PDB file of C-alpha atoms and ligand atoms in Angstrom:
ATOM      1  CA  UNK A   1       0.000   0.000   0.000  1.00  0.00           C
ATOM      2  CA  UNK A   2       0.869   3.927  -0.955  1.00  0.00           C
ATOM      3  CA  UNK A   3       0.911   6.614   1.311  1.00  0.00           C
ATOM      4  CA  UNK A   4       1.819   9.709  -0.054  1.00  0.00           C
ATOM      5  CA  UNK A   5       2.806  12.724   2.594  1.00  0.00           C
ATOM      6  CA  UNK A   6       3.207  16.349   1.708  1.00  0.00           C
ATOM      7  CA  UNK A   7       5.429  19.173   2.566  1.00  0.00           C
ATOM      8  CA  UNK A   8       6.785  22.418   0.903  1.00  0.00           C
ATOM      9  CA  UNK A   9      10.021  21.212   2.224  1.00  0.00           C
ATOM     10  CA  UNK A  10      11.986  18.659   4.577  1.00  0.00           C
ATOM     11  CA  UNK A  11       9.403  19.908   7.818  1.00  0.00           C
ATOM     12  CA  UNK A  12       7.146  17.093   6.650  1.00  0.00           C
ATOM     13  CA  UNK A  13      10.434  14.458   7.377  1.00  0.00           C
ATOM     14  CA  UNK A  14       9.526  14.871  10.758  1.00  0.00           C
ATOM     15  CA  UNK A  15       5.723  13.491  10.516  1.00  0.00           C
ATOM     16  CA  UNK A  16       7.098  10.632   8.329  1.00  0.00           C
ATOM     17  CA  UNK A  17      10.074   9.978  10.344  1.00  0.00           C
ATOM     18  CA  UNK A  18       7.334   9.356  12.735  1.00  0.00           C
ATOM     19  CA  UNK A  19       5.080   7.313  10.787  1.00  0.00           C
ATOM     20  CA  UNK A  20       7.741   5.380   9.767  1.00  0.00           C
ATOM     21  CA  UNK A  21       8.484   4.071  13.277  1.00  0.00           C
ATOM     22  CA  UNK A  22       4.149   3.420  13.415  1.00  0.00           C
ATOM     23  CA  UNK A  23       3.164   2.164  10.163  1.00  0.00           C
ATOM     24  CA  UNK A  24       6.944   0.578   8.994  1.00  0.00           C
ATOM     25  CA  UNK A  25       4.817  -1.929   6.553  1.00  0.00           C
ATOM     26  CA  UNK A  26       3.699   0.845   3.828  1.00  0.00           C
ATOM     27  CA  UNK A  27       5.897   2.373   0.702  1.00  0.00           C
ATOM     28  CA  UNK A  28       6.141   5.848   1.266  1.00  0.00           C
ATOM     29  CA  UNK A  29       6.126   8.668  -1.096  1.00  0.00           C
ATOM     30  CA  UNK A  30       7.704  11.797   0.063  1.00  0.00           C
ATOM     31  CA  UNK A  31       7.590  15.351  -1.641  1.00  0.00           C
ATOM     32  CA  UNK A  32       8.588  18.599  -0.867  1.00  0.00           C
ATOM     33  CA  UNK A  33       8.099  21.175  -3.370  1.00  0.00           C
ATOM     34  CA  UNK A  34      11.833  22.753  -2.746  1.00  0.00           C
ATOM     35  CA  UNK A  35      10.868  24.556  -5.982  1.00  0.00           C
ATOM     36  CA  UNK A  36       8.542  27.083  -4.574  1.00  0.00           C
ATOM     37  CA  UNK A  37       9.214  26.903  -0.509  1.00  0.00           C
ATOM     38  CA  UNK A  38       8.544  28.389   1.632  1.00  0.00           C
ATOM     39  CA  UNK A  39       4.400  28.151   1.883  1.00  0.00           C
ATOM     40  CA  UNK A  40       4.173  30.067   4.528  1.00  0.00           C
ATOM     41  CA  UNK A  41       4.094  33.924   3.200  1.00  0.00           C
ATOM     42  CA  UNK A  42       2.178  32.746  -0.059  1.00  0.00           C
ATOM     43  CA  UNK A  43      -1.376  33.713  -0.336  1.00  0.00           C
ATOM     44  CA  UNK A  44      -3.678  31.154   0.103  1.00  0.00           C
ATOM     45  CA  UNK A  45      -4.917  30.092  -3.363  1.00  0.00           C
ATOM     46  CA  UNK A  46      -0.846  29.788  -4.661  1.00  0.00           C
ATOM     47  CA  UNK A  47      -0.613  27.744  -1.593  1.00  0.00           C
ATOM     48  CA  UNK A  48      -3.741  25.791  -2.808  1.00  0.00           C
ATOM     49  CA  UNK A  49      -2.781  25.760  -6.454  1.00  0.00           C
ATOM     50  CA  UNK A  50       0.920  24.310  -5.574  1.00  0.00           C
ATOM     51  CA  UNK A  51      -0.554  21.476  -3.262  1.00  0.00           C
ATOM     52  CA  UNK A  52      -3.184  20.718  -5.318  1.00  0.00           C
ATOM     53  CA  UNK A  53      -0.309  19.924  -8.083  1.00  0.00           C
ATOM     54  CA  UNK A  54       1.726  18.000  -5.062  1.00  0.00           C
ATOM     55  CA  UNK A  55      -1.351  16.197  -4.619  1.00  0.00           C
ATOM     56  CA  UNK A  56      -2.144  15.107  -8.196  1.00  0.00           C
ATOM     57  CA  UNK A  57       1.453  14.254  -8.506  1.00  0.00           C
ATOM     58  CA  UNK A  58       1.247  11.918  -4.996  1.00  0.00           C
ATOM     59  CA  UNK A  59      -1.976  10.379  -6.580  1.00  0.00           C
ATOM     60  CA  UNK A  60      -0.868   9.355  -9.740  1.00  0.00           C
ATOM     61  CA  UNK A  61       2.327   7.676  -8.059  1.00  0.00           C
ATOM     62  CA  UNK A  62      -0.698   4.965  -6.884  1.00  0.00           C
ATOM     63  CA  UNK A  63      -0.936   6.438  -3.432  1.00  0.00           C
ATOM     64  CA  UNK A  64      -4.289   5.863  -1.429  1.00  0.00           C
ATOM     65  CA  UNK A  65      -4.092   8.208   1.009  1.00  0.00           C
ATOM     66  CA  UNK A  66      -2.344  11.569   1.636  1.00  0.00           C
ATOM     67  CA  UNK A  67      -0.540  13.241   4.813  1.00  0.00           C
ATOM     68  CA  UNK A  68      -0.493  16.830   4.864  1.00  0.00           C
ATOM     69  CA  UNK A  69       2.781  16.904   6.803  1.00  0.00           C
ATOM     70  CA  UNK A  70       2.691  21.028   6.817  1.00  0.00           C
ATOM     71  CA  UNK A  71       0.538  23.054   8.663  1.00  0.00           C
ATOM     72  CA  UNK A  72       0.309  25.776   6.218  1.00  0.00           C
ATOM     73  CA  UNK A  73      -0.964  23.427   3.391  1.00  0.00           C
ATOM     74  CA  UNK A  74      -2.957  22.075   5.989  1.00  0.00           C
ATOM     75  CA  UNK A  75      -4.635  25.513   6.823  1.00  0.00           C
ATOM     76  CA  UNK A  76      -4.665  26.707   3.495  1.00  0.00           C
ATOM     77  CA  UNK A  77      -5.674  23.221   1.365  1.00  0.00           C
ATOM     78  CA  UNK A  78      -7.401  20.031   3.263  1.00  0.00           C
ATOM     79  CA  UNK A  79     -10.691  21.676   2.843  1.00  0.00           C
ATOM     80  CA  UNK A  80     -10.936  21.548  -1.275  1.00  0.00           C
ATOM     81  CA  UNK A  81      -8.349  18.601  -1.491  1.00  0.00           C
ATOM     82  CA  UNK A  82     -10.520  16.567   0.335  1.00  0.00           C
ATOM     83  CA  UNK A  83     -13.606  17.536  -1.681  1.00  0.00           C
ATOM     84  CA  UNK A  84     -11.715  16.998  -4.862  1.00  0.00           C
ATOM     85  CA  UNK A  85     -10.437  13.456  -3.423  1.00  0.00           C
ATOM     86  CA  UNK A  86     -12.285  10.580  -2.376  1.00  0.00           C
ATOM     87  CA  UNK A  87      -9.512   9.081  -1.249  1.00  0.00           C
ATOM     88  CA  UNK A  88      -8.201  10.223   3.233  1.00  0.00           C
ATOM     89  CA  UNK A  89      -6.142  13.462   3.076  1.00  0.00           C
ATOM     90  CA  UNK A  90      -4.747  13.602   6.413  1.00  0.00           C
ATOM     91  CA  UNK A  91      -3.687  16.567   7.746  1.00  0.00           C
ATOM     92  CA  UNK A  92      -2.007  18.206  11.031  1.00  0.00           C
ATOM     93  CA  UNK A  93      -2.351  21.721  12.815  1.00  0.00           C
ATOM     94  CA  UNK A  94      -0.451  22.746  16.075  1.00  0.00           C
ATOM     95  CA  UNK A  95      -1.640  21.018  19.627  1.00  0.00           C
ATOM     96  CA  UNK A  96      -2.869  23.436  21.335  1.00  0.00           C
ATOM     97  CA  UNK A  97      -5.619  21.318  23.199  1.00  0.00           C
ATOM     98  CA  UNK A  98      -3.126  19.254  25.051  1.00  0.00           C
ATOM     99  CA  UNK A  99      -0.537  22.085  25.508  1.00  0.00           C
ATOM    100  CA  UNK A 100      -3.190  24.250  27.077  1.00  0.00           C
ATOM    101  CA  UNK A 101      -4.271  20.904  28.852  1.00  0.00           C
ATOM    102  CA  UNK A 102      -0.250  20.731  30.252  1.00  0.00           C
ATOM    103  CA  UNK A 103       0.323  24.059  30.949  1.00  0.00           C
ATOM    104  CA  UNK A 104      -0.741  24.679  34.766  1.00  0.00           C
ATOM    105  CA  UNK A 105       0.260  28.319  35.593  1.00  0.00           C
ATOM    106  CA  UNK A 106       2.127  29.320  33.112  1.00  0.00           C
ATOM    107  CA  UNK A 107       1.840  29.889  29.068  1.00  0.00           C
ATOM    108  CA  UNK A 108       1.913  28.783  26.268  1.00  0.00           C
ATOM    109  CA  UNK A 109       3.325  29.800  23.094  1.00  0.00           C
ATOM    110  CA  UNK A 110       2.621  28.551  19.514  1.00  0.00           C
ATOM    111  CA  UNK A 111       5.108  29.224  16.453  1.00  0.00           C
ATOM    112  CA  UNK A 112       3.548  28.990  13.246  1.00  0.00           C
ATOM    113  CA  UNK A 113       4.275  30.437   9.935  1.00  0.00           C
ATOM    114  CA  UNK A 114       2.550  33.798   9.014  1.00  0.00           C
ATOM    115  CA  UNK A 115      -0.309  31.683   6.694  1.00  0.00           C
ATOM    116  CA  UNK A 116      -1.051  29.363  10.021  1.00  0.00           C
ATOM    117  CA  UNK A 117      -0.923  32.394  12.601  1.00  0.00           C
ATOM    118  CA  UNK A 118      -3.314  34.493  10.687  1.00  0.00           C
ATOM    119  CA  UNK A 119      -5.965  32.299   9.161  1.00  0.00           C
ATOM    120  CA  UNK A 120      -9.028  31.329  11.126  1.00  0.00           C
ATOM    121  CA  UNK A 121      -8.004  27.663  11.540  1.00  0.00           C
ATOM    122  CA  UNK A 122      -5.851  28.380  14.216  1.00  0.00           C
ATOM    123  CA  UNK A 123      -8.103  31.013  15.993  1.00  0.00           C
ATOM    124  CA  UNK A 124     -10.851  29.126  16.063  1.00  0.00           C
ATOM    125  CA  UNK A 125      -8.488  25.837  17.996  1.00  0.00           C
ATOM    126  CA  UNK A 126      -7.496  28.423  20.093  1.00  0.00           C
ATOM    127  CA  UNK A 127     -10.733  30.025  20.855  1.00  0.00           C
ATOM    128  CA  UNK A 128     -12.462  26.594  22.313  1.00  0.00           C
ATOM    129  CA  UNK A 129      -9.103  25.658  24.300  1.00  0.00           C
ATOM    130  CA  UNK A 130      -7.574  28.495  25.519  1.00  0.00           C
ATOM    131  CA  UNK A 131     -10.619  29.542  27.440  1.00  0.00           C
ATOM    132  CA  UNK A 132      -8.271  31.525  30.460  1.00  0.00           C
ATOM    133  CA  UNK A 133      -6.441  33.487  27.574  1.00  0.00           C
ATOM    134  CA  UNK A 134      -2.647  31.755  28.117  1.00  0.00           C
ATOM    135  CA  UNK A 135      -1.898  31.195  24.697  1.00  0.00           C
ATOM    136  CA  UNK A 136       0.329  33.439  22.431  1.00  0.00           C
ATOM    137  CA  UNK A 137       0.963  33.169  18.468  1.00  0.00           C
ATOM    138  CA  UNK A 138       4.481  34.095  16.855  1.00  0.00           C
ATOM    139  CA  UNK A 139       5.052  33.672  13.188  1.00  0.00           C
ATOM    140  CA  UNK A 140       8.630  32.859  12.631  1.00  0.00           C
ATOM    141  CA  UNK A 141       8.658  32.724   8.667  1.00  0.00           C
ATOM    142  CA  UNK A 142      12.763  33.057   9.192  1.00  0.00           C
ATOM    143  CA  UNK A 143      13.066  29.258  10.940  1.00  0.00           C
ATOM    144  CA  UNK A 144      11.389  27.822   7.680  1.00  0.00           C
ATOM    145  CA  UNK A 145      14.203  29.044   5.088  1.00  0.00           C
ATOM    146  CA  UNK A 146      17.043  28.425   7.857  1.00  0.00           C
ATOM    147  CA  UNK A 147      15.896  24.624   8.483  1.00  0.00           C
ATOM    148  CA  UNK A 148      16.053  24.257   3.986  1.00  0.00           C
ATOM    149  CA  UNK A 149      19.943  25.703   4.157  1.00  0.00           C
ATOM    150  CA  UNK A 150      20.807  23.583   6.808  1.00  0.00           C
ATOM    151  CA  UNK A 151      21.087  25.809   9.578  1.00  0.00           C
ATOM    152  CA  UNK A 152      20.064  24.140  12.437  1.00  0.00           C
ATOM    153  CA  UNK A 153      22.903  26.439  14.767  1.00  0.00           C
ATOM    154  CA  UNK A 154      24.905  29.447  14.860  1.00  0.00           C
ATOM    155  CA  UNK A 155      24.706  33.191  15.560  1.00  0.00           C
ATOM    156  CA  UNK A 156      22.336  33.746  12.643  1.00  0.00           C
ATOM    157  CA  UNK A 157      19.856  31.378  13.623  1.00  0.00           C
ATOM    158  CA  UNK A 158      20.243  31.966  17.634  1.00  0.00           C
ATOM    159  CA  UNK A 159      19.837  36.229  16.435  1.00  0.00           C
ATOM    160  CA  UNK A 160      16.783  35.456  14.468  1.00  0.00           C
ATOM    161  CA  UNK A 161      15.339  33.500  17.677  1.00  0.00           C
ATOM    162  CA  UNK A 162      16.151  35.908  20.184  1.00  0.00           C
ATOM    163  CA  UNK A 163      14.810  38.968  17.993  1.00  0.00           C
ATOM    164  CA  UNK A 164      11.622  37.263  17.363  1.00  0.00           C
ATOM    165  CA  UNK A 165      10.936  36.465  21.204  1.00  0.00           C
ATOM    166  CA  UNK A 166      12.263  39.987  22.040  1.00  0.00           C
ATOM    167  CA  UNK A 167       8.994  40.432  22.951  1.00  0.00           C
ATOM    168  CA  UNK A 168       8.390  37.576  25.614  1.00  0.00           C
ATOM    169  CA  UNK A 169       9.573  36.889  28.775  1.00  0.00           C
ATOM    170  CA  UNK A 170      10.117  33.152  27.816  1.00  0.00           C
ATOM    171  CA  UNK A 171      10.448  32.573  32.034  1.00  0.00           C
ATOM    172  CA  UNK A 172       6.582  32.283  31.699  1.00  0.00           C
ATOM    173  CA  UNK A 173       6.405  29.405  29.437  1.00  0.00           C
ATOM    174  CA  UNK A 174       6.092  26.075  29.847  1.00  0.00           C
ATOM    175  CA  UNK A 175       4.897  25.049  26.661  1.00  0.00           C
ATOM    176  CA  UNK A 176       6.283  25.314  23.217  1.00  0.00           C
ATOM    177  CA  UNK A 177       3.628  24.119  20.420  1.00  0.00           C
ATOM    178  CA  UNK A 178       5.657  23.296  17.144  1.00  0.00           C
ATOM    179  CA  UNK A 179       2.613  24.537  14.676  1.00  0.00           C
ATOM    180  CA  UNK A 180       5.151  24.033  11.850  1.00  0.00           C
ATOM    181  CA  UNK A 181       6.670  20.753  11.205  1.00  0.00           C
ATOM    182  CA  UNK A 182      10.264  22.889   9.808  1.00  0.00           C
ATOM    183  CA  UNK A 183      10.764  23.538  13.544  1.00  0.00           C
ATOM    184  CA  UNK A 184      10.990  20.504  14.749  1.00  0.00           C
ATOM    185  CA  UNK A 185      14.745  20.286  13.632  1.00  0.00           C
ATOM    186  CA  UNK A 186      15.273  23.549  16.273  1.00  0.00           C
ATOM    187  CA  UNK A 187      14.017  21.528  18.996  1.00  0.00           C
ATOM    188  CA  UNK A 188      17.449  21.057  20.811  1.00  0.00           C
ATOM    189  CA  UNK A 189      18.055  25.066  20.219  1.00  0.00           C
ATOM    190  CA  UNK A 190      14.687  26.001  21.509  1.00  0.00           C
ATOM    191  CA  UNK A 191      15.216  24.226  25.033  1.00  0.00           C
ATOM    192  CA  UNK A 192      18.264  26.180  25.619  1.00  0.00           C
ATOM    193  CA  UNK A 193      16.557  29.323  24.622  1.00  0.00           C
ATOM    194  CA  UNK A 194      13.595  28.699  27.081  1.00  0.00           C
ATOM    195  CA  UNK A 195      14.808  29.022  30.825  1.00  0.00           C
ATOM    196  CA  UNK A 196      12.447  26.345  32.195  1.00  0.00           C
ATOM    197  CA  UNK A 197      12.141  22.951  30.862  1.00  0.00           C
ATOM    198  CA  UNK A 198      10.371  23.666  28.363  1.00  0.00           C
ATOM    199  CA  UNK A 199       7.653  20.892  26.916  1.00  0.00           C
ATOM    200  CA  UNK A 200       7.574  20.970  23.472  1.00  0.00           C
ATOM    201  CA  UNK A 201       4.904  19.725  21.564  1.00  0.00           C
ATOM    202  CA  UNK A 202       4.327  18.863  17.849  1.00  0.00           C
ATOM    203  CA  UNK A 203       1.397  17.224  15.609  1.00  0.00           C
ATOM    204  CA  UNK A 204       3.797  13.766  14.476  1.00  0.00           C
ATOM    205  CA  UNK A 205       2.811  10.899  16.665  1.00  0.00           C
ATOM    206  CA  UNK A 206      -1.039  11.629  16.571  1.00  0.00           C
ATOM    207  CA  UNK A 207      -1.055  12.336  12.519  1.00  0.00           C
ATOM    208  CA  UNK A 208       0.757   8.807  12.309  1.00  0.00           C
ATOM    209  CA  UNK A 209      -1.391   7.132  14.747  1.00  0.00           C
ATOM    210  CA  UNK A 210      -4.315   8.394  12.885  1.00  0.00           C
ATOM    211  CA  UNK A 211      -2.761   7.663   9.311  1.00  0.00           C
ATOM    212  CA  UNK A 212      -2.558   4.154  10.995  1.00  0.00           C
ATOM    213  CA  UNK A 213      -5.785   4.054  12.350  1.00  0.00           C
ATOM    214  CA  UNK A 214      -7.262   5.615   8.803  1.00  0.00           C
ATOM    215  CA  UNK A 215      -5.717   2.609   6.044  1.00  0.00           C
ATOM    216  CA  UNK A 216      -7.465   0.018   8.807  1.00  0.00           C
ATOM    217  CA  UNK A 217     -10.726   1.430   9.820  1.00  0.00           C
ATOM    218  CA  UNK A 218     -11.237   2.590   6.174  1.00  0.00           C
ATOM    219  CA  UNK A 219     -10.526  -1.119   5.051  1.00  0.00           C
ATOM    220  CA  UNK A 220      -7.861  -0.212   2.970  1.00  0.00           C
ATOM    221  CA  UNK A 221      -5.442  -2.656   4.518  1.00  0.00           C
ATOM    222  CA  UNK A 222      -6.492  -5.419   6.988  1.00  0.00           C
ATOM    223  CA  UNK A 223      -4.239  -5.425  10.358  1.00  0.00           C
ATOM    224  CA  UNK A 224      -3.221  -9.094   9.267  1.00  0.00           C
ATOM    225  CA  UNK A 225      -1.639  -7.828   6.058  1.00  0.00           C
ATOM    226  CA  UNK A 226       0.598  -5.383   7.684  1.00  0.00           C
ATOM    227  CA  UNK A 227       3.970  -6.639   7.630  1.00  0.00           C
ATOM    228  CA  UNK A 228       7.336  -6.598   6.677  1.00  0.00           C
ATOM    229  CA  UNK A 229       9.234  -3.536   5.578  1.00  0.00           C
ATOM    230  CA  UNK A 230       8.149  -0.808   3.299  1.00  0.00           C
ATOM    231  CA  UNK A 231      10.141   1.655   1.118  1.00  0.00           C
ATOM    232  CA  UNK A 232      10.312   5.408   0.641  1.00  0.00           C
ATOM    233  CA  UNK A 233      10.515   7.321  -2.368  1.00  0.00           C
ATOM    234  CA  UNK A 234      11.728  11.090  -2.077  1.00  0.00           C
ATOM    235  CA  UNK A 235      11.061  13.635  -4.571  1.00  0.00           C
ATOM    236  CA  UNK A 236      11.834  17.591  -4.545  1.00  0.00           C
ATOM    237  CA  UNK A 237       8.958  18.925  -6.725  1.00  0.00           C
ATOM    238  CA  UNK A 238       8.464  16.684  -9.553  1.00  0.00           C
ATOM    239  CA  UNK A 239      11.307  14.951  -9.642  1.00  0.00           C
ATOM    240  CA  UNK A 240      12.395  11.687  -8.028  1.00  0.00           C
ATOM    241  CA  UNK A 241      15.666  12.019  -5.794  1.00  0.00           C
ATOM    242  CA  UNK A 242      18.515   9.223  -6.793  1.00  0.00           C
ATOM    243  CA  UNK A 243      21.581  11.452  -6.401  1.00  0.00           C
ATOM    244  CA  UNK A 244      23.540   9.404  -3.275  1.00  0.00           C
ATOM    245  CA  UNK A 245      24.983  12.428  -1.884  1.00  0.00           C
ATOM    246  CA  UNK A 246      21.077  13.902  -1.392  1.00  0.00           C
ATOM    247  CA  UNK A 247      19.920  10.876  -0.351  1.00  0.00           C
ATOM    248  CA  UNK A 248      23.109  10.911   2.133  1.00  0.00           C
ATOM    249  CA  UNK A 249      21.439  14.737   3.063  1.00  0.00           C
ATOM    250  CA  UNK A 250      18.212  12.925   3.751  1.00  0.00           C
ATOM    251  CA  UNK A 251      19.422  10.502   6.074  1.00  0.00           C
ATOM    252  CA  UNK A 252      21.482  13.017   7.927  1.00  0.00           C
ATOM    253  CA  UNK A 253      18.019  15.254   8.572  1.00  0.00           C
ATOM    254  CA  UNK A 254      16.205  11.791   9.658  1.00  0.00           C
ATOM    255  CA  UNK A 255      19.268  11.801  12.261  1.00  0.00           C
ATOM    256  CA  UNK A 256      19.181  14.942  13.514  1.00  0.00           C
ATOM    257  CA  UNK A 257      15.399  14.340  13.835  1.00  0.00           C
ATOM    258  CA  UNK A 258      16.099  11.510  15.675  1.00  0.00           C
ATOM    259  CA  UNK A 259      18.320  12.717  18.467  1.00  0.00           C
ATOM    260  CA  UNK A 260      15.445  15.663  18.451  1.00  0.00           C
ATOM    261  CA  UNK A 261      12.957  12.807  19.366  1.00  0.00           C
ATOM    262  CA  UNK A 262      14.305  12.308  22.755  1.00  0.00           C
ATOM    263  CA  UNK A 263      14.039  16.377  23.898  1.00  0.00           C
TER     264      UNK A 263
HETATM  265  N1  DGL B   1       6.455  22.955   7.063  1.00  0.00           N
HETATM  266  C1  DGL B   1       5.412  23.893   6.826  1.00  0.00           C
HETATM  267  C2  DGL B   1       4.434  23.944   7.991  1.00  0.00           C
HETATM  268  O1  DGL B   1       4.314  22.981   8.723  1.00  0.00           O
HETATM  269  C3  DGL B   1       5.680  25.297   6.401  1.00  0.00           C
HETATM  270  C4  DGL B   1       6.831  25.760   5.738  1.00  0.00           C
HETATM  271  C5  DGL B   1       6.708  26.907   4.779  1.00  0.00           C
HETATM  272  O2  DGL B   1       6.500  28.058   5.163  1.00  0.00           O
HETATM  273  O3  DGL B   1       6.887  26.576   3.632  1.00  0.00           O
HETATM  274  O4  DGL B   1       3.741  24.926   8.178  1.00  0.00           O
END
């Protein structure tokens, strides 16, 4: 069976990193559209016109169902994708219900992109959870074009963090919501940046649970007939990745993501 996920760029290697480790029996199609990241200062009907084309693209490959692994195509896209399709378009948007749940007394921030943070997707989750008011939104556009050169330390990346949080006093945090899956890479960064142990939380296990949950209750795949080992398949835009050195890239950004798992 073919699942095809989604990303405008290597963010969405987190969610199938992820899924990988929950549903190891599928073949895996991955595709970031390198070409035209990032998503998240596009207007919404380029972002809708690129991931329809992603879509199509994932579709024709065979797959059978489709992870949004972005949160920007997510908020932009699942609504018309999924009337276009009749196949599952999974997607995922920040956790703000169980980081409001975890808080206690202190707050909780969610970094999105700029598409995420202003759309009503996101104010409508956090208008039914964040009924005492201890959530705040920053768009941090800058972390998505950092994570596709690589830049996962260094002054320029810990400037850009501490001028976007100029703002906060990041002593009253205890949660971090990771509403875009690019920042997942920054996860070691962003706990020494916080002062308190900071929980951070992202979208990945519960989008691969469900994508699990989806192929069986759907009856696209019986339990029984999960097993063995699946393959992946990586493609930047339309074009299928063979080169050994990017492949090498690839499994260097699954280890970082990795060692990311554990903070
Ligand atoms: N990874 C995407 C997300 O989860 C966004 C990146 C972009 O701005 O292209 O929102």
């Amino acid at each position: 069976m073919k699942v095809g996920f989604f990303d405008s760029g290597i963010g969405g290697l987190s969610t199938l990193h992820q899924s990988m480790k929950v549903l190891p029996e599928v073949d895996y199609y991955f595709y970031a559209d390198t070409d035209h990241v990032p998503y998240g200062e596009k207007s919404i009907e380029e972002i809708r016109k690129l991931v329809d084309h992603a879509v199509g693209f994932l579709v024709d490959k065979g797959c059978e169902v489709i992870v949004l692994a972005c949160n920007t195509a997510t908020t932009a896209a699942i609504t018309p994708l999924r009337n276009k399709y009749k196949i599952p378009v999974i997607g995922i948007e920040p956790a703000v219900k169980p980081a409001v749940a975890h808080c206690k007394d202190k707050r909780v921030m969610v970094m999105a992109t700029p598409v995420t943070a202003k759309e009503p997707k996101l104010k409508n989750l956090i208008l039914k959870y964040d009924l005492e008011n201890k959530v705040d939104v920053v768009p941090m556009p800058g972390l998505v074009r950092l994570a596709q050169n690589d830049e996962f330390s260094g002054d320029r990346l810990l400037n850009y963090i501490h001028n976007a949080l100029a703002d906060y006093n990041l002593a009253d945090y205890s949660q971090l919501v990771l509403g875009c899956t690019h920042f997942n890479y920054f996860k070691d960064t962003f706990a020494k940046v916080f002062p308190n142990d900071i929980e951070m939380l992202d979208g990945n296990l519960g989008v691969s649970n469900h994508l699990r949950e989806t192929i069986i209750n759907t009856g696209l795949v019986k339990e029984e007939e999960l097993v063995g080992r699946g393959s992946v398949e990586y493609y930047y835009s339309d074009r299928k990745i063979e080169d050994g050195e990017e492949l090498e890239h690839i499994k260097a950004l699954h280890q970082r993501l990795e060692r990311n798992l554990k903070l």
